[in-house]
Short mmCIF file of C-alpha atoms (C1' of nucleotides) in Angstrom, two decimals:
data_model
loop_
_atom_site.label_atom_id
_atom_site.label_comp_id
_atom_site.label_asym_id
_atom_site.label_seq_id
_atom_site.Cartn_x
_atom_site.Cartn_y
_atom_site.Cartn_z
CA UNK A 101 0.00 0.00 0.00
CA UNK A 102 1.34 3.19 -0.95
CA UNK A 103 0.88 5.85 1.59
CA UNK A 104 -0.90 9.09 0.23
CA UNK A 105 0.83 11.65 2.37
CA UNK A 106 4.76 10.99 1.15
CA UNK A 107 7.33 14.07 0.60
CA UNK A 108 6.13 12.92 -3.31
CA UNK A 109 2.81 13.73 -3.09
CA UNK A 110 3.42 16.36 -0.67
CA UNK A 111 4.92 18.35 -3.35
CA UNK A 112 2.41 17.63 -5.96
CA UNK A 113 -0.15 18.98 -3.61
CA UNK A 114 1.71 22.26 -3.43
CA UNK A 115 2.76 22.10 -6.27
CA UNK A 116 -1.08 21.97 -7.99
CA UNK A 117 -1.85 24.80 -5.79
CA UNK A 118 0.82 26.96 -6.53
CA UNK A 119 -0.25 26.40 -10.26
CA UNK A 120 -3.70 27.07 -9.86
CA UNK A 121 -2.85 30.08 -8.10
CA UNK A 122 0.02 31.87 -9.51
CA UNK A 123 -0.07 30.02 -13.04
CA UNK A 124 3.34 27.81 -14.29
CA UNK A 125 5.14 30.59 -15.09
CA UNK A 126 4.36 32.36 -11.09
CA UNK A 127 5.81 29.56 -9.02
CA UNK A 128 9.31 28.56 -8.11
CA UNK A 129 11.07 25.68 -6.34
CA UNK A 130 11.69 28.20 -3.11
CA UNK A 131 7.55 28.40 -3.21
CA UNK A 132 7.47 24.97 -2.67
CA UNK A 133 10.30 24.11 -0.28
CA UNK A 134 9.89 26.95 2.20
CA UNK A 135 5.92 26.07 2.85
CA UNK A 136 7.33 22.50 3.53
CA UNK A 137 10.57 23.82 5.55
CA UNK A 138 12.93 21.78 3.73
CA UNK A 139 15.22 23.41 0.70
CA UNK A 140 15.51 23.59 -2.71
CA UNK A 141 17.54 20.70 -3.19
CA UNK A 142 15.29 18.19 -1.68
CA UNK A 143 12.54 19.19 -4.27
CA UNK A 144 15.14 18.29 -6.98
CA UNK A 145 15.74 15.13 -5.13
CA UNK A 146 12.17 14.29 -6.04
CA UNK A 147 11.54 15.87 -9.30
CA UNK A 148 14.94 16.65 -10.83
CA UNK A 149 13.33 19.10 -13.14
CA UNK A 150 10.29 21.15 -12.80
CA UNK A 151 9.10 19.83 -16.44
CA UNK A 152 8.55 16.42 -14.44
CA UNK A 153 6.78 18.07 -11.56
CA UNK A 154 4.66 19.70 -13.84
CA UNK A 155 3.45 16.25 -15.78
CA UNK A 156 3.23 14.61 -12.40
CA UNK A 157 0.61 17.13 -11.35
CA UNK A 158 -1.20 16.55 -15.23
CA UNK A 159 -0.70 12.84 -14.88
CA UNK A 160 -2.46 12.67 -11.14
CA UNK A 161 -5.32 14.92 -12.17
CA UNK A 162 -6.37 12.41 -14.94
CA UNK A 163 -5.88 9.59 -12.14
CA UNK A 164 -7.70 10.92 -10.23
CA UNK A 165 -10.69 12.09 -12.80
CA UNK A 166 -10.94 8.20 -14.42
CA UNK A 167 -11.42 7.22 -10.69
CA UNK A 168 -14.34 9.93 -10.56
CA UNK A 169 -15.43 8.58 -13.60
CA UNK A 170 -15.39 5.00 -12.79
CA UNK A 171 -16.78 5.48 -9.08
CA UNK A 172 -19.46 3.23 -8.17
CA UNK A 173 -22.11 5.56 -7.12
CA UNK A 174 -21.49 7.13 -10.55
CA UNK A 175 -23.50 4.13 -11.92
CA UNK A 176 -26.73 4.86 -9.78
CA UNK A 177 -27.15 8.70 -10.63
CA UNK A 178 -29.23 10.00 -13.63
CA UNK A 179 -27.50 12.36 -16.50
CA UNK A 180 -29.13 15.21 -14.36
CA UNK A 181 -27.20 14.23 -11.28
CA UNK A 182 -24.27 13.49 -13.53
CA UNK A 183 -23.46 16.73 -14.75
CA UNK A 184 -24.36 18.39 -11.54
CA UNK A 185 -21.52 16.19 -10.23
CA UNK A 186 -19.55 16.89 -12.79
CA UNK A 187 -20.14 21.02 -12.29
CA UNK A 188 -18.98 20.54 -8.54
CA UNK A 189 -15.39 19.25 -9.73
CA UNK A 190 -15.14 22.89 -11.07
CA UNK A 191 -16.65 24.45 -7.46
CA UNK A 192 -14.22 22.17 -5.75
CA UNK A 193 -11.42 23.60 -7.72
CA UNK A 194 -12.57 27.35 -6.96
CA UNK A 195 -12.62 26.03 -2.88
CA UNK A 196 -9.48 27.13 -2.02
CA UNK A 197 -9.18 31.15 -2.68
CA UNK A 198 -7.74 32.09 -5.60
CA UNK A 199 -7.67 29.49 -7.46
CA UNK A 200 -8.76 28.02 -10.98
CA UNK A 201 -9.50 25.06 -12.44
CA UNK A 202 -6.50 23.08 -13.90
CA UNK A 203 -7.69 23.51 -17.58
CA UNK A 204 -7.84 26.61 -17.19
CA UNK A 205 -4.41 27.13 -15.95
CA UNK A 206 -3.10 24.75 -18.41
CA UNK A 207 -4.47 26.68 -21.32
CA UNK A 208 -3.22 30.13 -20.55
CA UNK A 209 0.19 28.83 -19.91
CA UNK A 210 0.34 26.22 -22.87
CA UNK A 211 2.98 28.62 -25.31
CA UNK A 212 5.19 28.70 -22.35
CA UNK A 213 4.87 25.16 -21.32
CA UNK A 214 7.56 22.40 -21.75
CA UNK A 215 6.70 19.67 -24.60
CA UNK A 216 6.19 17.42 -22.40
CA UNK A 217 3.32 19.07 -20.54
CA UNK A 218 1.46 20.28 -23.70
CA UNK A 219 0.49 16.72 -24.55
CA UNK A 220 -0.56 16.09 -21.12
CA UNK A 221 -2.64 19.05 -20.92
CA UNK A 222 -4.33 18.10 -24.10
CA UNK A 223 -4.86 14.64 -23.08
CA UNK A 224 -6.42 16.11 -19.78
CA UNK A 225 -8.78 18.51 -21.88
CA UNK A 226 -10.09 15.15 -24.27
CA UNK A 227 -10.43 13.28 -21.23
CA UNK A 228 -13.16 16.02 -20.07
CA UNK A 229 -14.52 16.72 -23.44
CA UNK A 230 -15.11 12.87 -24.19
CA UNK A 231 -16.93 12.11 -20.97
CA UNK A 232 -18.79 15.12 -21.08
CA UNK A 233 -19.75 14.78 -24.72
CA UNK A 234 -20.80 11.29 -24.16
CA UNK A 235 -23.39 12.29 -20.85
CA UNK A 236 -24.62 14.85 -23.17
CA UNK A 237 -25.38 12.35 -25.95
CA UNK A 238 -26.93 9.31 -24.03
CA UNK A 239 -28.69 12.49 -21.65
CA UNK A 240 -30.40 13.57 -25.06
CA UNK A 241 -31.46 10.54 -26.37
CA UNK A 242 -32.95 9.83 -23.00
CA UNK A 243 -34.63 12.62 -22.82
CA UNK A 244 -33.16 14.40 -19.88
CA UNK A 245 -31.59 16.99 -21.88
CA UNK A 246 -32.73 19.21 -24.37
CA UNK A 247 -29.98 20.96 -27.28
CA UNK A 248 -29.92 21.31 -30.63
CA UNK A 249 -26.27 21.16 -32.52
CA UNK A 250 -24.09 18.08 -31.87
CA UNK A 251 -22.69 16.81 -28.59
CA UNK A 252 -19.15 17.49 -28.86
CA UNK A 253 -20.59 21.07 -30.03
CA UNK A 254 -22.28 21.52 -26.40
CA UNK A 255 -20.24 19.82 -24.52
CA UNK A 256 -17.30 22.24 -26.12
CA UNK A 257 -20.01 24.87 -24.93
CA UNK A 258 -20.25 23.73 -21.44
CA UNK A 259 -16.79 23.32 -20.40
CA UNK A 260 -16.03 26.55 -21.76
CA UNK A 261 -18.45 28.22 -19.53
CA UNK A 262 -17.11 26.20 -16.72
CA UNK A 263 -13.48 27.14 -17.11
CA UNK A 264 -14.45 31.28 -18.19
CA UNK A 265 -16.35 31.27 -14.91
CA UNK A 266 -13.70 29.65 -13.11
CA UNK A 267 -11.73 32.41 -14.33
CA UNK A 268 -14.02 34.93 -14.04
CA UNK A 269 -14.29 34.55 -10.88
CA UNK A 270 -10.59 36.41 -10.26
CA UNK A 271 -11.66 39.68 -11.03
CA UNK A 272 -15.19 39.55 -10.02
CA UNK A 273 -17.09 37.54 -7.39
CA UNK A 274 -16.91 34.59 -6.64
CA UNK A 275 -20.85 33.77 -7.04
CA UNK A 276 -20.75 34.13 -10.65
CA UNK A 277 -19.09 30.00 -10.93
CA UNK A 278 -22.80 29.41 -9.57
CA UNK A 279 -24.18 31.65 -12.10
CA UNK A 280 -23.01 29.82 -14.67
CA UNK A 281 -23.51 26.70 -13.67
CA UNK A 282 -27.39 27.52 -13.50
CA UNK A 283 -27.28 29.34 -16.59
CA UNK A 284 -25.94 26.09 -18.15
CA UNK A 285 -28.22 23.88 -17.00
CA UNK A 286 -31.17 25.84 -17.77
CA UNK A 287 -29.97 25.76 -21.35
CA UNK A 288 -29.67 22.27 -21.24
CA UNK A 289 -33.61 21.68 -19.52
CA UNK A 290 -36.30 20.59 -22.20
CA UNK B 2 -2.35 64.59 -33.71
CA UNK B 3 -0.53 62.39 -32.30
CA UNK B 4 1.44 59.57 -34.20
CA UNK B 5 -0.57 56.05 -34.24
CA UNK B 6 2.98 54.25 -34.57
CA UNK B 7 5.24 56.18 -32.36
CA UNK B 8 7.83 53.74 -30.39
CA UNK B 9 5.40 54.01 -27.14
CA UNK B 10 2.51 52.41 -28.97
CA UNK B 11 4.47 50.16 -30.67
CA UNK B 12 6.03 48.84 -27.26
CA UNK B 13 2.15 48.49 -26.35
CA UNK B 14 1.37 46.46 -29.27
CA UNK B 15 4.01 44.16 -28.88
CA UNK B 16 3.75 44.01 -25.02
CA UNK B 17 -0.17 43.25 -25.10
CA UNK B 18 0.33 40.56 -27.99
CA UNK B 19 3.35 39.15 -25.85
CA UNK B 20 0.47 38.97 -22.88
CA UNK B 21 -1.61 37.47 -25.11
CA UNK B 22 0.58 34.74 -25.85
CA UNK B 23 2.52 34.05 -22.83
CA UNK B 24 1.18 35.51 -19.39
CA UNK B 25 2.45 38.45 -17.98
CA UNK B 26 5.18 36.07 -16.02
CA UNK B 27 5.89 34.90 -19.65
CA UNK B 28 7.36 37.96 -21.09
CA UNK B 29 10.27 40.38 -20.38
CA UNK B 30 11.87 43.72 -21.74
CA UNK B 31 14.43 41.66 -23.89
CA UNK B 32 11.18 39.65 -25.44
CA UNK B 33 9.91 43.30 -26.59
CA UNK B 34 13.74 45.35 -27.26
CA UNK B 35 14.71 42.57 -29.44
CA UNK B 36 11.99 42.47 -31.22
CA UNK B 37 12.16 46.61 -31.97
CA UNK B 38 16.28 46.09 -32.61
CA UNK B 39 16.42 47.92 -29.79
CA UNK B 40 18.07 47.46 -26.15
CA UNK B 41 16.51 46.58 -22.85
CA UNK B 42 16.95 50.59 -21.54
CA UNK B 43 15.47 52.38 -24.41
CA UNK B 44 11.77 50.49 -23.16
CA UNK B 45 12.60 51.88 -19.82
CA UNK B 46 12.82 55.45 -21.23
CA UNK B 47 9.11 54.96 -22.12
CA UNK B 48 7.96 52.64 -19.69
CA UNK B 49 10.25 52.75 -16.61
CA UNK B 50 8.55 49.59 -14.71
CA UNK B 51 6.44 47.00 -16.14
CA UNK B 52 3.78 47.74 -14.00
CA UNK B 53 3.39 51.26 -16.00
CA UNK B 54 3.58 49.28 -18.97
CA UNK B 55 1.36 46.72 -17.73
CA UNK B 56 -1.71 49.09 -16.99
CA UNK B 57 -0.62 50.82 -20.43
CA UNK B 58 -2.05 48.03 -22.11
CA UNK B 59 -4.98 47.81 -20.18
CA UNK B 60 -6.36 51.30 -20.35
CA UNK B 61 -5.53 51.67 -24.00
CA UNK B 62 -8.11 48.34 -24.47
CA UNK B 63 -10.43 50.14 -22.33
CA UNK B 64 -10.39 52.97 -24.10
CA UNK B 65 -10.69 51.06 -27.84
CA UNK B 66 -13.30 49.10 -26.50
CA UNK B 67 -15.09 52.23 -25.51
CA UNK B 68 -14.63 53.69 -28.28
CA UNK B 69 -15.91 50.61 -30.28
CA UNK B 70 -19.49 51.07 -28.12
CA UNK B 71 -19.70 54.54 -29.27
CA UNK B 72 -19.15 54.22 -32.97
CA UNK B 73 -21.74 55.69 -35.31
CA UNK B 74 -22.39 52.05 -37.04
CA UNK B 75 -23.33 50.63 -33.62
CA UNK B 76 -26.72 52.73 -33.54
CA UNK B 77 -27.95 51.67 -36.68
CA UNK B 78 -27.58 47.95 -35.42
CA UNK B 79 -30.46 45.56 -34.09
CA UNK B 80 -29.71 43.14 -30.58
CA UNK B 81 -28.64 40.13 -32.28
CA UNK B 82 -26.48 42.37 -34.60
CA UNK B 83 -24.73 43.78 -32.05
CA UNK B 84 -24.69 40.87 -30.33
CA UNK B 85 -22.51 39.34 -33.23
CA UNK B 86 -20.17 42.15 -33.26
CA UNK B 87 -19.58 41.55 -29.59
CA UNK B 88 -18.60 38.50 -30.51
CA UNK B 89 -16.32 39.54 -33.23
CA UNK B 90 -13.91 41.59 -30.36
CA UNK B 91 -13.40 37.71 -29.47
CA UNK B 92 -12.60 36.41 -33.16
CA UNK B 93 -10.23 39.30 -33.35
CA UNK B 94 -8.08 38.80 -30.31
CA UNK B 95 -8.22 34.78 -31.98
CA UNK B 96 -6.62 36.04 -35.50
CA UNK B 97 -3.22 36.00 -34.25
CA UNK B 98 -1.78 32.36 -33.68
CA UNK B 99 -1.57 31.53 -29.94
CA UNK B 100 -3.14 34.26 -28.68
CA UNK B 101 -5.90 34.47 -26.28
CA UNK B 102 -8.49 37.42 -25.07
CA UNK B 103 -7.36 39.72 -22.88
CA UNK B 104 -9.82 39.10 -20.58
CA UNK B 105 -8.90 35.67 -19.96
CA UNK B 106 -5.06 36.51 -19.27
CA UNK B 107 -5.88 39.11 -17.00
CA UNK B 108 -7.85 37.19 -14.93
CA UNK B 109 -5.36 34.08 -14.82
CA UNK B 110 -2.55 36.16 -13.95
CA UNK B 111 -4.60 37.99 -11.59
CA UNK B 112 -3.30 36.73 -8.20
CA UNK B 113 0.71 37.54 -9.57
CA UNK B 114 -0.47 41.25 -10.88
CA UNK B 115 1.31 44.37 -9.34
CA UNK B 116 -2.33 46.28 -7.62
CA UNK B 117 -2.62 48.69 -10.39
CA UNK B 118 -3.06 46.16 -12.84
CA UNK B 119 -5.36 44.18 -10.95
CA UNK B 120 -7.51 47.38 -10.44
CA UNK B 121 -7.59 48.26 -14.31
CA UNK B 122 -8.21 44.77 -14.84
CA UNK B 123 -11.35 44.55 -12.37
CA UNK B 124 -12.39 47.91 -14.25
CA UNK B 125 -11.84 46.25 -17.98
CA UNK B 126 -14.22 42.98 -16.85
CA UNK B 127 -16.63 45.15 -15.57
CA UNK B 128 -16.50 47.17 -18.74
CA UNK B 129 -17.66 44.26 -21.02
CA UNK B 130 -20.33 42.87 -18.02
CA UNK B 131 -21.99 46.25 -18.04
CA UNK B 132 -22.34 46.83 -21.96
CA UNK B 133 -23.00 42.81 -22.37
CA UNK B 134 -25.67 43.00 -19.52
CA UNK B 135 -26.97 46.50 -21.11
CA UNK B 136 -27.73 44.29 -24.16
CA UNK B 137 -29.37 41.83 -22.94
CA UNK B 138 -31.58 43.41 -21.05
CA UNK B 139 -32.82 45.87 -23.59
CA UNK B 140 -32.72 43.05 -26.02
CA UNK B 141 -35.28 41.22 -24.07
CA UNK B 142 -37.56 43.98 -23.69
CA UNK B 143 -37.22 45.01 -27.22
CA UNK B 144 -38.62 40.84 -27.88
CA UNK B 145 -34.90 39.78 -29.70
CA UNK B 146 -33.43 37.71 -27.29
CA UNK B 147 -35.01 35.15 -24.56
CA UNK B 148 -33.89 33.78 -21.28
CA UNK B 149 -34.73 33.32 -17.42
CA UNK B 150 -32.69 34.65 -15.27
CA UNK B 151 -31.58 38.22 -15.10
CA UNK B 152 -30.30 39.93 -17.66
CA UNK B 153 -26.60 40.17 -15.28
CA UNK B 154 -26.30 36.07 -14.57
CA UNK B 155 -26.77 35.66 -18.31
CA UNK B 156 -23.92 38.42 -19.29
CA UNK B 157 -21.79 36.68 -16.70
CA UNK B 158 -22.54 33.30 -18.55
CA UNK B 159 -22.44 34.95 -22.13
CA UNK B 160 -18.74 36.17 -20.91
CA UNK B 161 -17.82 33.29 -19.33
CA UNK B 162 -17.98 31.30 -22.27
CA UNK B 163 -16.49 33.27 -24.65
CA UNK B 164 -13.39 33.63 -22.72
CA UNK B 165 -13.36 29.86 -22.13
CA UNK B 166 -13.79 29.11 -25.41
CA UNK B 167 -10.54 31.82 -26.22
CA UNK B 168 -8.75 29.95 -23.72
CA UNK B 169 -9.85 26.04 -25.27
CA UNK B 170 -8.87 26.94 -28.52
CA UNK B 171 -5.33 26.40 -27.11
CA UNK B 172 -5.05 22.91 -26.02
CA UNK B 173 -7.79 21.91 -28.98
CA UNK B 174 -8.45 23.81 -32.09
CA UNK B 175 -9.41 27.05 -33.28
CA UNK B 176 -12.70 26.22 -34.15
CA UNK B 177 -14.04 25.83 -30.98
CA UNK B 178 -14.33 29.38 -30.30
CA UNK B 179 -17.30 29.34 -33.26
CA UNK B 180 -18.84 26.67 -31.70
CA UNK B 181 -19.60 28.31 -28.58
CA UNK B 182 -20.20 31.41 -30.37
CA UNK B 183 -22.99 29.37 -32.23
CA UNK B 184 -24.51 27.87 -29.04
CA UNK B 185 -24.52 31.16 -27.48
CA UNK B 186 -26.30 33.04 -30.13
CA UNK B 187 -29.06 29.66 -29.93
CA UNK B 188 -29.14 29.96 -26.34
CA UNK B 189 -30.58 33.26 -26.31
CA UNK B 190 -33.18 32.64 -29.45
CA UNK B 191 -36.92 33.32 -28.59
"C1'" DG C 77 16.47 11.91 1.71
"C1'" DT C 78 18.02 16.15 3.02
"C1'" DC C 79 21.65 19.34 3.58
"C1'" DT C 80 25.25 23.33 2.09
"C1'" DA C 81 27.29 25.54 -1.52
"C1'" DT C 82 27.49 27.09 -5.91
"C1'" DA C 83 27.05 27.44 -10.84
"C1'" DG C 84 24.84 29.79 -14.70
"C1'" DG C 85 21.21 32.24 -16.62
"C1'" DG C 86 17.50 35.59 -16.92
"C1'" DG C 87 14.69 38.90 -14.81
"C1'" DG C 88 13.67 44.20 -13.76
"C1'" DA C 89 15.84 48.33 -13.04
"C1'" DT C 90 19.34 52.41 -12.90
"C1'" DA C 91 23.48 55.60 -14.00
"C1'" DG C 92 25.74 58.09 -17.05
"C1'" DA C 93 27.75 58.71 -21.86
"C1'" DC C 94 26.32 60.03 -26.47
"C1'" DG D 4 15.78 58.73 -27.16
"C1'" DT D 5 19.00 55.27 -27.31
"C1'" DC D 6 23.26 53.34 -25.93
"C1'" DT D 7 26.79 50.57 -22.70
"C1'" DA D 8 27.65 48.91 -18.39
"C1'" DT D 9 26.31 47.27 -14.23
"C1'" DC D 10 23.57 45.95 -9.94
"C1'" DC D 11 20.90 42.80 -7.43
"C1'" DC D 12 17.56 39.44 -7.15
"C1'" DC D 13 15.36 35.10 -8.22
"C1'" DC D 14 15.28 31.22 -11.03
"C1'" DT D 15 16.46 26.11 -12.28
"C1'" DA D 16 19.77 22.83 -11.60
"C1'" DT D 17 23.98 20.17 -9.92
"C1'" DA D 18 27.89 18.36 -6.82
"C1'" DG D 19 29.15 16.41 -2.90
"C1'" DA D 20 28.89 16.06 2.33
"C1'" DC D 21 26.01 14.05 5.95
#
DNA sequence: GTCTATAGGGGGATAGAC
DNA sequence: GTCTATCCCCCTATAGAC
């Protein structure tokens, strides 16, 4: 059994935040080591390069979202409940101040990003977009939801309101995530 | 009259595309003097911290987008019209490769911004919620547009998604941006 | 696994010559 | 208005002791 609270994982943690915080480009190693009062060096020890950090933190996320994904009570909710559910990953994102969701933090930095980390943050983005697509499509022909265009075209729709609002929320308040989340539903409703 | 292409505005220019592309933690003097064949001092002449510069390229959007609201052609245009012009702004910050709105880099580098930027950024979202929410409002009234909600939630969500979209187009493909803008444009049809 | 020490580069910014 | 030269800070990364 591998224990969840490891120096490694330690860092990611910190790491993500950071990132969701400051953006890729706004965080250092010193960020990192002085909130966990060891130096530099030891991050290094862990993640020789900050590339490798950064897909570590990509690579978890998508872990950790095919888990969500794959969850048993997943199997017992309605597309309704579904894409509520799926709406609160962003709100969980936005829980700790300041911060966005990971797409959106991956997008605004991808130029500046290392090789290596653009793939993963596209990978991350399909992974989304598929799932979401696919609730949209079985929701529709199940008559839960109500759109006209194609699914990939609405689900494109929907996590772009997600991640604008996640954004949004910066230089505004931080009710308007909940704003959009009920304007996309009720353009979803039949 | 002053000179459109004077050194200052070019520095602008290339400073906000620069933004655009990379974050505001993604650019530096040498990015912009090498580009103008110039050296690293001759920016500070005109800009003498990149704060100054920073909120340089804020106000002068501010002001263009004002300016935009006030032109002639806009009174001779119906809701939806207008509407699609709004939408335009978005297509144009798109044209050049890699770039997103400024919007949407604003607010992601929002927690790392020197407090005069964050200020003129506040003031720039609350430029586009205000005209946007204007709009829609009046647009209902007039019969052009329909939704529930008030008229501010759906500017928020209208926003929201365009800047997503801006910001998807990165880690996906351009087109995505016209998707949304299609699926906004049917979310608000009577 | 973590430390000290240090290398090597890039960042923003300033002084003073031209 | 632009240049050269320089300062000081922070960054990523490495070597070698403990």
């Amino acid at each position: 059994m591998t224990p969840i609270n490891d120096t490694k994982n330690q860092i990611i943690d910190l790491a993500e935040s950071l990132l969701l915080q400051r953006g890729y480009n706004g965080f250092s190693y010193t960020h990192i080591s002085s909130a966990l009062n060891v130096k530099n060096a030891a991050i290094h020890y862990h993640f020789p390069t900050k590339t490798e950090l950064g897909v570590a933190i990509i690579q978890r996320a998508r872990q950790q979202f095919e888990k969500w994904t794959l969850h048993p009570r997943m199997g017992s909710m309605g597309f309704a409940k579904k894409l509520d559910a799926f709406c609160g990953i962003f709100r969980d994102f936005l829980k700790f101040e300041g911060h966005v969701c990971l797409g959106s933090a991956l997008e605004h930095d991808f130029n500046t990003l290392p090789e290596k980390m653009q793939e993963e943050a596209k990978a991350f983005i399909a992974d989304f977009l598929i799932w979401l697509e696919k609730l949209l499509k079985e929701g529709r022909e199940a008559g839960s939801f109500s759109f006209s265009g194609t699914p990939k075209e609405q689900a494109v729709f929907v996590l772009a309101a997600l991640q604008g609002a996640s954004l949004m929320v910066r230089a505004t308040d931080t009710i308007y995530l909940d704003m959009a989340i009920r304007r996309i539903k009720q353009s979803l409703k039949k």
